[in-house]
mmCIF file of C-alpha atoms in Angstrom:
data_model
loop_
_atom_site.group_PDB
_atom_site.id
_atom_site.type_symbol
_atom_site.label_atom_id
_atom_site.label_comp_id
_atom_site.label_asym_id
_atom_site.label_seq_id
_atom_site.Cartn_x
_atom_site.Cartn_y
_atom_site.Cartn_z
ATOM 1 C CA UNK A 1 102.877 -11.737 95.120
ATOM 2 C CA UNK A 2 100.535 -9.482 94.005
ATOM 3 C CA UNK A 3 103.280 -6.838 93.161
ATOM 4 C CA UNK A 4 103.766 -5.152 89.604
ATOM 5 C CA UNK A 5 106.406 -7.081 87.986
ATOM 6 C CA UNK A 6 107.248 -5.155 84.941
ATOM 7 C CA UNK A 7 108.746 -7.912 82.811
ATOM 8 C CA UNK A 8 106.880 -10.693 84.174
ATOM 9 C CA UNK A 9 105.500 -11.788 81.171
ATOM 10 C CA UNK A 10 108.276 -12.155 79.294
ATOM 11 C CA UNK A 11 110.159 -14.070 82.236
ATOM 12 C CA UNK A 12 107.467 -16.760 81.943
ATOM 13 C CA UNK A 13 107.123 -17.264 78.239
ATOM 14 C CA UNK A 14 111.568 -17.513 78.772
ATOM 15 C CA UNK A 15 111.023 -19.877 81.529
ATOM 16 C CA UNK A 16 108.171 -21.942 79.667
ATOM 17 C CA UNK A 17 109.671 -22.152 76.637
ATOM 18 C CA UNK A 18 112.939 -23.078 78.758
ATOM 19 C CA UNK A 19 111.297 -26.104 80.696
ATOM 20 C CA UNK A 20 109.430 -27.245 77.714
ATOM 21 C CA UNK A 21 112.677 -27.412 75.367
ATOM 22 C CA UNK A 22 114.447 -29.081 78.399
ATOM 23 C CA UNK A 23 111.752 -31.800 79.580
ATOM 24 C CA UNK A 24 108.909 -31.588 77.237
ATOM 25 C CA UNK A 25 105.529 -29.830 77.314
ATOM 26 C CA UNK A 26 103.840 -32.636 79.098
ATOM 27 C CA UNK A 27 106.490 -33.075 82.032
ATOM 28 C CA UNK A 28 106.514 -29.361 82.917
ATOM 29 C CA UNK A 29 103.619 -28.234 85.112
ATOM 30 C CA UNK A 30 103.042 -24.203 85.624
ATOM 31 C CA UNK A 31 104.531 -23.930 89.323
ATOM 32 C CA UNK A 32 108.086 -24.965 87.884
ATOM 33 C CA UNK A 33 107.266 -22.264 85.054
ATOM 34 C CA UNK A 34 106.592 -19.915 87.659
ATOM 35 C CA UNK A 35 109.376 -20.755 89.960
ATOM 36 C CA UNK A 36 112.491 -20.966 87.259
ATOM 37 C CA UNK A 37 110.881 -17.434 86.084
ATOM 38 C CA UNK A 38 111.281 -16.738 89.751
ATOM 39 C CA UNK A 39 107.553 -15.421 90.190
ATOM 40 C CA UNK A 40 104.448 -17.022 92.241
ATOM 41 C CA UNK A 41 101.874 -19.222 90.458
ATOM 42 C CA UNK A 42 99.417 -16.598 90.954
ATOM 43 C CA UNK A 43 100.815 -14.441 88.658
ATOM 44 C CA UNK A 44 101.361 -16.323 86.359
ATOM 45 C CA UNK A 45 97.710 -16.954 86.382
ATOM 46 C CA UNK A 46 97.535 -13.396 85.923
ATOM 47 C CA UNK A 47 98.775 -13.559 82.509
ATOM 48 C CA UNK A 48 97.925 -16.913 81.388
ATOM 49 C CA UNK A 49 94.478 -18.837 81.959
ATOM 50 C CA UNK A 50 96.338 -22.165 81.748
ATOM 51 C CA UNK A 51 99.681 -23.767 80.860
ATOM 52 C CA UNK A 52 99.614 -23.518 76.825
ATOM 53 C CA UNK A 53 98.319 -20.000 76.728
ATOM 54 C CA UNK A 54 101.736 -19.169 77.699
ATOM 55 C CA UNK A 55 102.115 -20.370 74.134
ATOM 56 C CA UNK A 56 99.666 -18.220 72.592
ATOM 57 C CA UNK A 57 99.448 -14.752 74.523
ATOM 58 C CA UNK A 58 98.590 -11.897 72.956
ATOM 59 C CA UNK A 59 95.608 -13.454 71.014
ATOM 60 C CA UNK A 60 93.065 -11.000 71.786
ATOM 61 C CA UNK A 61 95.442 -7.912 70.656
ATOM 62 C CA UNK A 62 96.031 -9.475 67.215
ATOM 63 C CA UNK A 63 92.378 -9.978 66.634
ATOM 64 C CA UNK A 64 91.903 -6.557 67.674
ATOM 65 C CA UNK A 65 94.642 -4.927 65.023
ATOM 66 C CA UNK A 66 93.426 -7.213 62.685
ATOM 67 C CA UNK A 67 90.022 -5.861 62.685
ATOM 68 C CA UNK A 68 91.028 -1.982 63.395
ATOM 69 C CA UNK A 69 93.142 -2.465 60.311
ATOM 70 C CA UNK A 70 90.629 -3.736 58.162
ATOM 71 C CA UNK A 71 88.305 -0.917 59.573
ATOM 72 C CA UNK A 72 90.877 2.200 59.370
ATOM 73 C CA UNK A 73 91.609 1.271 55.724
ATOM 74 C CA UNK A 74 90.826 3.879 53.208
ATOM 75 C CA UNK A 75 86.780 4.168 52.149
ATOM 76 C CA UNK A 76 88.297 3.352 48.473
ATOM 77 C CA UNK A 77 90.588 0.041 49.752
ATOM 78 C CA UNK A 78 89.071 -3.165 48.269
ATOM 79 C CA UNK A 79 89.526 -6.299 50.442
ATOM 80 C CA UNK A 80 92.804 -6.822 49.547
ATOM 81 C CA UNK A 81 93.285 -3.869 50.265
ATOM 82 C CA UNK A 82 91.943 -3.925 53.891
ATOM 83 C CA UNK A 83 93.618 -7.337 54.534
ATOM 84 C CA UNK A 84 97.270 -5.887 53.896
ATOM 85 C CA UNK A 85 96.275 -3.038 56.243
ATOM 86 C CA UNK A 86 95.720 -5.387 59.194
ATOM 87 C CA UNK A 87 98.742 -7.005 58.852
ATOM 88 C CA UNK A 88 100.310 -3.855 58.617
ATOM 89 C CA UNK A 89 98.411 -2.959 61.500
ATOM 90 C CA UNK A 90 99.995 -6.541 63.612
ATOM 91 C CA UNK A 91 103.795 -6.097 63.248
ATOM 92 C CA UNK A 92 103.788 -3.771 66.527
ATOM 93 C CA UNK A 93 103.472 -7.311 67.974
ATOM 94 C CA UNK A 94 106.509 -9.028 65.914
ATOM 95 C CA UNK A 95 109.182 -8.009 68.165
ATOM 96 C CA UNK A 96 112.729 -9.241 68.483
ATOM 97 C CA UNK A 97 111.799 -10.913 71.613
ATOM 98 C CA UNK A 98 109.178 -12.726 70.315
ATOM 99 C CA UNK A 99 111.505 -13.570 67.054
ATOM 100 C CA UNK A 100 113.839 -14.906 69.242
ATOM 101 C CA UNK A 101 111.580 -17.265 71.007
ATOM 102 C CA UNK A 102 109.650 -18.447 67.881
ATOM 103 C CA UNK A 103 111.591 -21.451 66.963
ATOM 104 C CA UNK A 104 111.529 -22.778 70.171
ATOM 105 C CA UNK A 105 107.710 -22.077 70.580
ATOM 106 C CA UNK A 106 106.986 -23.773 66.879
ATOM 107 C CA UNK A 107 109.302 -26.872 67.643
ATOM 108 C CA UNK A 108 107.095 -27.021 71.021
ATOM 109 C CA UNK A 109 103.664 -26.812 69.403
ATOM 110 C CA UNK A 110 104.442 -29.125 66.787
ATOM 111 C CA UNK A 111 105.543 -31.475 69.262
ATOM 112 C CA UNK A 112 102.163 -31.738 70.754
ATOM 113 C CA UNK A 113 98.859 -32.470 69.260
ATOM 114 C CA UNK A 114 96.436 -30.254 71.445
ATOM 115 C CA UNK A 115 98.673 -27.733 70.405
ATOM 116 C CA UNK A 116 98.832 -28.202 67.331
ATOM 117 C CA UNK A 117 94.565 -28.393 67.676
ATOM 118 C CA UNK A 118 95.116 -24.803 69.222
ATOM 119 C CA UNK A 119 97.431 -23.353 66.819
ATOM 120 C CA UNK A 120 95.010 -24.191 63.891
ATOM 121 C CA UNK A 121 91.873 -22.905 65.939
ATOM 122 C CA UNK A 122 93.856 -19.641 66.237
ATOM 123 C CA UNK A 123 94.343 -19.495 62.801
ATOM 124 C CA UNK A 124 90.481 -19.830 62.284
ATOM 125 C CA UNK A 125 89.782 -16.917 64.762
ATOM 126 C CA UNK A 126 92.692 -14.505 62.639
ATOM 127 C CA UNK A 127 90.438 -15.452 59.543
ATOM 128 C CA UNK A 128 86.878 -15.109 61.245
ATOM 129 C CA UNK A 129 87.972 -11.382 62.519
ATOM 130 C CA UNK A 130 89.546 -10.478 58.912
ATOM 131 C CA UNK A 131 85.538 -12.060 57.343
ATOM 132 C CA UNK A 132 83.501 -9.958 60.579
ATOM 133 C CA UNK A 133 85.678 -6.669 59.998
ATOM 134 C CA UNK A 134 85.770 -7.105 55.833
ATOM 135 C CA UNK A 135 81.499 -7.687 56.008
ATOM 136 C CA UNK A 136 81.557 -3.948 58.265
ATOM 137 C CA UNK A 137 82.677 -2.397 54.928
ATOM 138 C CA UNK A 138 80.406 -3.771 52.919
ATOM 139 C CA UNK A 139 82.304 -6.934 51.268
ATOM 140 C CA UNK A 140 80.109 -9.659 50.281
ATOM 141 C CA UNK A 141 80.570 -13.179 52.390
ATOM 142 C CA UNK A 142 82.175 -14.820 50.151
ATOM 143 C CA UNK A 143 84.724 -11.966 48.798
ATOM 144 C CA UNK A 144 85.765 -11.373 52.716
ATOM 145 C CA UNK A 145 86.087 -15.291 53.437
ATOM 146 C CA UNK A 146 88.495 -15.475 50.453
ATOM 147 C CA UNK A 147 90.365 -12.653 51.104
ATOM 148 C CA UNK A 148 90.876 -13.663 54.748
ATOM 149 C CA UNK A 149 92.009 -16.947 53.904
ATOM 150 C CA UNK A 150 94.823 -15.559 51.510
ATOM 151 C CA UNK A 151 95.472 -12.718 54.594
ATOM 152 C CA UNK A 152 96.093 -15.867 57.048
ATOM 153 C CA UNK A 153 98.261 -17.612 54.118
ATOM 154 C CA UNK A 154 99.871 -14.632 53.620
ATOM 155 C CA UNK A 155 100.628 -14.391 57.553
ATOM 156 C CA UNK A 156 101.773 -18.103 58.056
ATOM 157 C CA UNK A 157 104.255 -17.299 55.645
ATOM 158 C CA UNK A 158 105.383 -13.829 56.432
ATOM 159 C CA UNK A 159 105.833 -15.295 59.872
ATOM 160 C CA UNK A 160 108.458 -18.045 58.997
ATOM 161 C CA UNK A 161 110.267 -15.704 56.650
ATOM 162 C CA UNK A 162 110.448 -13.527 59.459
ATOM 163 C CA UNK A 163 111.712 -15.995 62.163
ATOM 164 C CA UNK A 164 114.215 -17.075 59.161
ATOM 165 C CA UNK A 165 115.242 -13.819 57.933
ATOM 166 C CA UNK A 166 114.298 -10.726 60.350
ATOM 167 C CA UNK A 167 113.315 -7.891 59.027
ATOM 168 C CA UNK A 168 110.351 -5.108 59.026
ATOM 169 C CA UNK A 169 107.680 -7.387 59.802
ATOM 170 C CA UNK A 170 105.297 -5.291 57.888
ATOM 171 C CA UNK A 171 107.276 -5.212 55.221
ATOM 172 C CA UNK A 172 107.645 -8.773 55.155
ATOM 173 C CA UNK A 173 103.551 -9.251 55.531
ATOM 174 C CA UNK A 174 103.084 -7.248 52.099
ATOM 175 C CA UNK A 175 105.143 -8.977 49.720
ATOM 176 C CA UNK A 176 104.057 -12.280 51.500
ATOM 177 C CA UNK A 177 100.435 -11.368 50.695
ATOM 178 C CA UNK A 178 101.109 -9.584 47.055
ATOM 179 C CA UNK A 179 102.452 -13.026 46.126
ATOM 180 C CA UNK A 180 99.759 -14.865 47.546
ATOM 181 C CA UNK A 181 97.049 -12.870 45.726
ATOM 182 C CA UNK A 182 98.845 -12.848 42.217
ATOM 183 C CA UNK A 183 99.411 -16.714 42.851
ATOM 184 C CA UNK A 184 95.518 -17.345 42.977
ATOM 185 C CA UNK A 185 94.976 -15.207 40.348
ATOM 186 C CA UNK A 186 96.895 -17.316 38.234
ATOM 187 C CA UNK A 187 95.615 -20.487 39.252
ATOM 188 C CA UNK A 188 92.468 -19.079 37.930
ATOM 189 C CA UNK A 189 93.617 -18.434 34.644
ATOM 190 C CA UNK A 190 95.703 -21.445 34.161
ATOM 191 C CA UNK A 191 92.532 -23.468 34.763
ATOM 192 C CA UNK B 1 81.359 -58.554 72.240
ATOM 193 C CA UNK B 2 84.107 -59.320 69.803
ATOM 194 C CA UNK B 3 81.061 -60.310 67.368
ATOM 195 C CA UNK B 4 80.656 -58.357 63.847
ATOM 196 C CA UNK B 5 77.820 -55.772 64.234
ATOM 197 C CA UNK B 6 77.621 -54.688 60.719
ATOM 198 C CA UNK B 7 76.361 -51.134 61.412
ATOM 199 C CA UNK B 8 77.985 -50.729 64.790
ATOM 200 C CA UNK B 9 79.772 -47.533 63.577
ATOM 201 C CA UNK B 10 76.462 -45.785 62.347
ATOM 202 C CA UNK B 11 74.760 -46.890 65.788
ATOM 203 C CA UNK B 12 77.711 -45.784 67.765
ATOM 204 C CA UNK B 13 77.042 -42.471 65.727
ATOM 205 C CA UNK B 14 73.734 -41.525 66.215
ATOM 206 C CA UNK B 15 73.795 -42.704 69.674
ATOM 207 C CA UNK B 16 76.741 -40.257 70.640
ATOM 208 C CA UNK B 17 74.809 -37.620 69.143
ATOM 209 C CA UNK B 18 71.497 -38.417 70.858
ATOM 210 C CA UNK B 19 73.166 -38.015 73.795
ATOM 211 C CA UNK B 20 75.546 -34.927 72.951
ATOM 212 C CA UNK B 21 72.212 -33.116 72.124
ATOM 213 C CA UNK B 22 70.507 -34.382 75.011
ATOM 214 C CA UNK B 23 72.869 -33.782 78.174
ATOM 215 C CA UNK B 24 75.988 -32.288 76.539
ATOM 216 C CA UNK B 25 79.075 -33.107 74.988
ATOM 217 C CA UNK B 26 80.500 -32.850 78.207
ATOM 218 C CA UNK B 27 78.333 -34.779 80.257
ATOM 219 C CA UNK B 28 78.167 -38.166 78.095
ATOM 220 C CA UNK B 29 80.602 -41.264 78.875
ATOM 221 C CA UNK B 30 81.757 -43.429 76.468
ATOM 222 C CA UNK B 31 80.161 -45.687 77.981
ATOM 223 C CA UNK B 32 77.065 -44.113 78.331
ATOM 224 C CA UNK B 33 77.275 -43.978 74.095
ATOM 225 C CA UNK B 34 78.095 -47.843 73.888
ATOM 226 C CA UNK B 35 74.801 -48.637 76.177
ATOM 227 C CA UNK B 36 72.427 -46.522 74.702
ATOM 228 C CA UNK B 37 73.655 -47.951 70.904
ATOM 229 C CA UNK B 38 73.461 -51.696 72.495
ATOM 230 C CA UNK B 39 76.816 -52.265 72.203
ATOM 231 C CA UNK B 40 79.876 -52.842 74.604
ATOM 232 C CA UNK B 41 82.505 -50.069 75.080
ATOM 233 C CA UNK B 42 85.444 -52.198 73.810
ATOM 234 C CA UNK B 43 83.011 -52.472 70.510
ATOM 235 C CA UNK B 44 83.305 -48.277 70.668
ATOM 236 C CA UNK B 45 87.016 -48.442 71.038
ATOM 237 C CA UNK B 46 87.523 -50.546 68.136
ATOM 238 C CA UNK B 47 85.739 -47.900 66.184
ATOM 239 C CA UNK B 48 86.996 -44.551 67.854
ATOM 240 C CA UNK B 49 89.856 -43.819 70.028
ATOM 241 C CA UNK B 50 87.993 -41.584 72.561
ATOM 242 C CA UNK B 51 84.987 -39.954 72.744
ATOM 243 C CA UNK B 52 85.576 -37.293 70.450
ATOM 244 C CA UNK B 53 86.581 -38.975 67.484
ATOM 245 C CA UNK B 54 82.893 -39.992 67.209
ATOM 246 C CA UNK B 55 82.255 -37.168 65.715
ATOM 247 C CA UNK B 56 85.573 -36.806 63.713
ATOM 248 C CA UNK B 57 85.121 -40.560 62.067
ATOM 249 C CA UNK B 58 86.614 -41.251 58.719
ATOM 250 C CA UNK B 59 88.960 -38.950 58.440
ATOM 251 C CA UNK B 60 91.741 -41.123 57.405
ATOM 252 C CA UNK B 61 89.534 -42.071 54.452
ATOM 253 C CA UNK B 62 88.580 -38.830 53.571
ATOM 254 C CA UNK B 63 92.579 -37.175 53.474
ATOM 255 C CA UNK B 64 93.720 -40.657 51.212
ATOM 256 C CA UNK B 65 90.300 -40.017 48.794
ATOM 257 C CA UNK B 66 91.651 -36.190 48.626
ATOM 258 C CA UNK B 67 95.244 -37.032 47.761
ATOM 259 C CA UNK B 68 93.792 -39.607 45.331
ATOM 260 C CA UNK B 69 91.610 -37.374 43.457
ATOM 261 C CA UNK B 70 94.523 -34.985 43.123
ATOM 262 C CA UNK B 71 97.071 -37.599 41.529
ATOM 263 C CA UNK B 72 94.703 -39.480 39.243
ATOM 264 C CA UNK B 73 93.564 -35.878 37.804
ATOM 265 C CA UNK B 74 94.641 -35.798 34.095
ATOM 266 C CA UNK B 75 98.663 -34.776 34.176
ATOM 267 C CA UNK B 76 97.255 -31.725 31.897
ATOM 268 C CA UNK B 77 95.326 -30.832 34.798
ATOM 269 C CA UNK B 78 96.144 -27.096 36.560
ATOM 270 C CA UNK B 79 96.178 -26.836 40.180
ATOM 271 C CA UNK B 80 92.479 -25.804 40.485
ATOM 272 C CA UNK B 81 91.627 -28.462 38.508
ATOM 273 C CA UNK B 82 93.242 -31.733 40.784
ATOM 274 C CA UNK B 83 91.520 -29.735 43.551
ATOM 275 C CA UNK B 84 88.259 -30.581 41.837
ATOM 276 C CA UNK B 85 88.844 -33.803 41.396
ATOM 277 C CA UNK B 86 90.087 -34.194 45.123
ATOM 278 C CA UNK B 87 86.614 -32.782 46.236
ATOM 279 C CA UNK B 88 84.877 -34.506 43.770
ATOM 280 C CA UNK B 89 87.106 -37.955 44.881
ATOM 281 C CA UNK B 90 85.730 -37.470 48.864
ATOM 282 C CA UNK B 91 81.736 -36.690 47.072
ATOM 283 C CA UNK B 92 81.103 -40.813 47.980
ATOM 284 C CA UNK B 93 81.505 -40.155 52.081
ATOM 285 C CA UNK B 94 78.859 -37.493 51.773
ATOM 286 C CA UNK B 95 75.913 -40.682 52.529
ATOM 287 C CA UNK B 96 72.456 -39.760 53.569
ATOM 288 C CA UNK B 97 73.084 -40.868 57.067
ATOM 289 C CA UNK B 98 76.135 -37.986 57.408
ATOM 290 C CA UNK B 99 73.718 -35.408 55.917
ATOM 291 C CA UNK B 100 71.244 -36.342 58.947
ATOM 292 C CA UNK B 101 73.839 -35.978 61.131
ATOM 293 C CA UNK B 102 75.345 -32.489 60.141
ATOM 294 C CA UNK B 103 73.565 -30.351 61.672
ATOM 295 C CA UNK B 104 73.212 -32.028 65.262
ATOM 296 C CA UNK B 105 77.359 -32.483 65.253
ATOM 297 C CA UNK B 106 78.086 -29.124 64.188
ATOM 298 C CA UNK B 107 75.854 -27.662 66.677
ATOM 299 C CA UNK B 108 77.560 -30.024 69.112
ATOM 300 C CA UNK B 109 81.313 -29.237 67.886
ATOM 301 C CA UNK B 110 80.088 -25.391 68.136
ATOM 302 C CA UNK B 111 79.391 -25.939 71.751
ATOM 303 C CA UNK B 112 82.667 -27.143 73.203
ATOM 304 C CA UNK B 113 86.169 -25.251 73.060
ATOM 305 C CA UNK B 114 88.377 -28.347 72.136
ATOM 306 C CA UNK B 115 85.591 -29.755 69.899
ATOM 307 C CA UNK B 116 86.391 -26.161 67.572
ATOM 308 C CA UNK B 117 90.027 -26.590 67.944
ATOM 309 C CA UNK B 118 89.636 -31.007 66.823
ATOM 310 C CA UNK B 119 87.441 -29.488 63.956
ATOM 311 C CA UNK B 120 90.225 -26.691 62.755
ATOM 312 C CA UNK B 121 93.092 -29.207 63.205
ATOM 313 C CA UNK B 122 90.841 -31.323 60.747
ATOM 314 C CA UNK B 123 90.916 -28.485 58.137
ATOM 315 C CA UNK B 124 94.779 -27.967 58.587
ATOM 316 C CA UNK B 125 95.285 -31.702 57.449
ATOM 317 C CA UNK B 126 92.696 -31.298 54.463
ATOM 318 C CA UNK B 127 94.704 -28.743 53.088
ATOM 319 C CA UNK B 128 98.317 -30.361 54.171
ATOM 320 C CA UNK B 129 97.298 -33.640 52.055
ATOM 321 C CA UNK B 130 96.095 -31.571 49.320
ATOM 322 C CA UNK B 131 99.157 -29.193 49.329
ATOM 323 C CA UNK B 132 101.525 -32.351 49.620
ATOM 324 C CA UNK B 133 99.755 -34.233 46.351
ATOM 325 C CA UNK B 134 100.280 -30.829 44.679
ATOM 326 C CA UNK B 135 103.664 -30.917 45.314
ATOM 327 C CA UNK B 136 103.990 -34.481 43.916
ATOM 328 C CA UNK B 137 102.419 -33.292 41.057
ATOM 329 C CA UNK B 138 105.150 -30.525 40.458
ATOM 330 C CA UNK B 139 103.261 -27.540 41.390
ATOM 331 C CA UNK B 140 105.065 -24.379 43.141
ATOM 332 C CA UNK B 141 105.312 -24.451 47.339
ATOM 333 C CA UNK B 142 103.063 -21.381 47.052
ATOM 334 C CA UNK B 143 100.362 -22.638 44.250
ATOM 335 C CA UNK B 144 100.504 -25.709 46.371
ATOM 336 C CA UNK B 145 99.288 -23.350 48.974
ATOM 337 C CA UNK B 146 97.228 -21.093 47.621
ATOM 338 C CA UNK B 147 95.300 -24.158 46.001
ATOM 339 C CA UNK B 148 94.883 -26.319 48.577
ATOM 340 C CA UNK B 149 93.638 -23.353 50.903
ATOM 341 C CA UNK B 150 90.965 -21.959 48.249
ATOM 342 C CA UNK B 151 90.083 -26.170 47.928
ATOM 343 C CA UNK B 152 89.334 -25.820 52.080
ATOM 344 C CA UNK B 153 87.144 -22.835 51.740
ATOM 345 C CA UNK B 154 84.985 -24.349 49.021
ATOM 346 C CA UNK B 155 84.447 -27.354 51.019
ATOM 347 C CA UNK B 156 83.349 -25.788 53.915
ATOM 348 C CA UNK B 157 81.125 -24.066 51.499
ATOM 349 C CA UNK B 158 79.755 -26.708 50.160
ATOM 350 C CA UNK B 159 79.316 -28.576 53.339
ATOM 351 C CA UNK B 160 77.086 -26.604 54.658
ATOM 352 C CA UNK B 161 75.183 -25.973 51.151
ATOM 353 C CA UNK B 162 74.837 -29.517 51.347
ATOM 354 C CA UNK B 163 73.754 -29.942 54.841
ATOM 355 C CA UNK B 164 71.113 -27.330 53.989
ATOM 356 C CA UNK B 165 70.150 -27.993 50.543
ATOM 357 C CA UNK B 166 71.336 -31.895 49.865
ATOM 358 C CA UNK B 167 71.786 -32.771 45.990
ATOM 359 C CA UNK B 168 75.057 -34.201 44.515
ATOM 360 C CA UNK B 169 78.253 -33.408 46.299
ATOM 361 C CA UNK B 170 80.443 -33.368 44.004
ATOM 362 C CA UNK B 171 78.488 -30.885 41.847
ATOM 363 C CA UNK B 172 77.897 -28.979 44.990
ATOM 364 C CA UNK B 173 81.559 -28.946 45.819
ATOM 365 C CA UNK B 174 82.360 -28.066 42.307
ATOM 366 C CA UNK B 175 80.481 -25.331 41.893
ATOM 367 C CA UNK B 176 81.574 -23.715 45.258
ATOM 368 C CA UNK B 177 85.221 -24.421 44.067
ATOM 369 C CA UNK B 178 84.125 -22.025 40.998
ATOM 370 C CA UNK B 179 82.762 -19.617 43.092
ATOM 371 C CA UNK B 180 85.859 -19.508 45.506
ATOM 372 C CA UNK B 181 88.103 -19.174 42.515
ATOM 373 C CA UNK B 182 86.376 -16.520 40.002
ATOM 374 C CA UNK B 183 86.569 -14.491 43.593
ATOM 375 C CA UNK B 184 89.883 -15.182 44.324
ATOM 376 C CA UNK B 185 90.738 -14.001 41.147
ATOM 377 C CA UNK B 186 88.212 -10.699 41.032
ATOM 378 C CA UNK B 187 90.255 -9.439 44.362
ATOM 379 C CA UNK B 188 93.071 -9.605 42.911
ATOM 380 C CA UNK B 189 92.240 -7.911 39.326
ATOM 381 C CA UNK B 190 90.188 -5.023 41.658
ATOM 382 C CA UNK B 191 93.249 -4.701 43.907
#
């Protein structure tokens, strides 16, 4: 207890997503998360405030490469621009690891209607740090609130193509949000 | 108890949010909400499931009114244009008494962590009813999507317009639905 555990992290979102899979998300309480990762409670309450954030760690860094994308995109970038930057700017976080564990940790959420209520409240914050970080440079409100919208479309789906297919993540995020865009543009002119 | 109180749901209503703004979301019994509206708390249950859903009341209408307007649209209609009539199909639960309300239940939803996350889960299904009447409708996955998402934003839009300014709904909605559109359709063009 109280030791540096390199890999502890990982061990509990394995053993959570283990348990949960197993016995369900309501029948699993964090001490058997903790003990079949073979850790203490404690730390797991080092890394997670409660039992579902082990289902959505790593928050705080997303909204943070959202926004330093958005803000380290060229002076000239419009907001589409910006919005494919801070994707860009997320897929450090895609890793196999967390590939591997995402069908498991969708299955889970979906099974579960405060987590679904969670999973849709952190799709709100992805958007409100895409509208904060698109105003900084100048967007209007409404130009930054649509273009964050299509950037969290364009993420839903670059995220279940990924756990599909694999793949640069980035890569993946681009074309996901280059269809998006010329989608709505059409819309518009079909009207 | 067990009697028909004709505007038990209204009561119910504005006696939740009397006491939300008075003592805190957190702090208020169901109970409590039934007393102070004169009624018994099986009368509140019949209404609301728990104490939240007071504020989250006819939803059920409001996703059937959306998926309505979207199939009765003319079969000629584009995408854009069922989402009009979908926003202009919910205009009739935008009463008086909900425009009195607004402003005391967002400030009480803004207060409380799983109040935000009820509210975004709310959004989720606007746009999942939309995007699945879309569907029916033969439009793409994606300009199911994209649709349904830019449909969200101008609600939200023109719910708070609304709240601020009153006037029609549905010619509120429609213009924000305009706005959200031409905009969509500008970021893509200056790309």
């Amino acid at each position: 207890m109280g030791r540096w555990e390199p890999d502890a992290r990982d061990r509990l979102v394995r053993a959570a997503l283990d348990l949960f899979s197993e016995q369900g998300y309501e029948n699993t309480a964090v001490a058997q998360i903790a003990e079949r990762a073979g850790l203490t409670k404690s730390t797991y309450f080092r890394h997670f405030r409660d039992k579902r954030e082990v289902l959505f760690g790593g928050q705080d860094e997303i909204l943070e490469l959202l926004a330093g994308g958005i803000a380290g995109a060229p002076a000239s970038a419009g907001a589409l621009v910006a919005v494919e930057a801070a994707l860009v700017a997320i897929a450090v976080t895609f890793t196999e690891e967390r590939r591997a564990n995402g069908p498991r940790r969708l299955a889970v959420i979906a099974s579960n209607d405060e987590l679904r209520e969670r999973d849709a409240l952190k799709m709100t914050g992805f958007a409100a740090a895409m509208v904060d970080a698109l105003k900084r440079r100048g967007v209007s409100e409404l130009g930054a609130e649509v273009a964050a919208e299509l950037g969290v479309l364009a993420l839903r789906r670059a995220y279940s193509r990924w756990l599909e297919a694999g793949g640069d993540f980035a890569e993946v995020a681009r074309r996901a949000l280059e269809e998006v865009s010329a989608t709505a543009a059409a819309l518009e002119r079909a009207e």
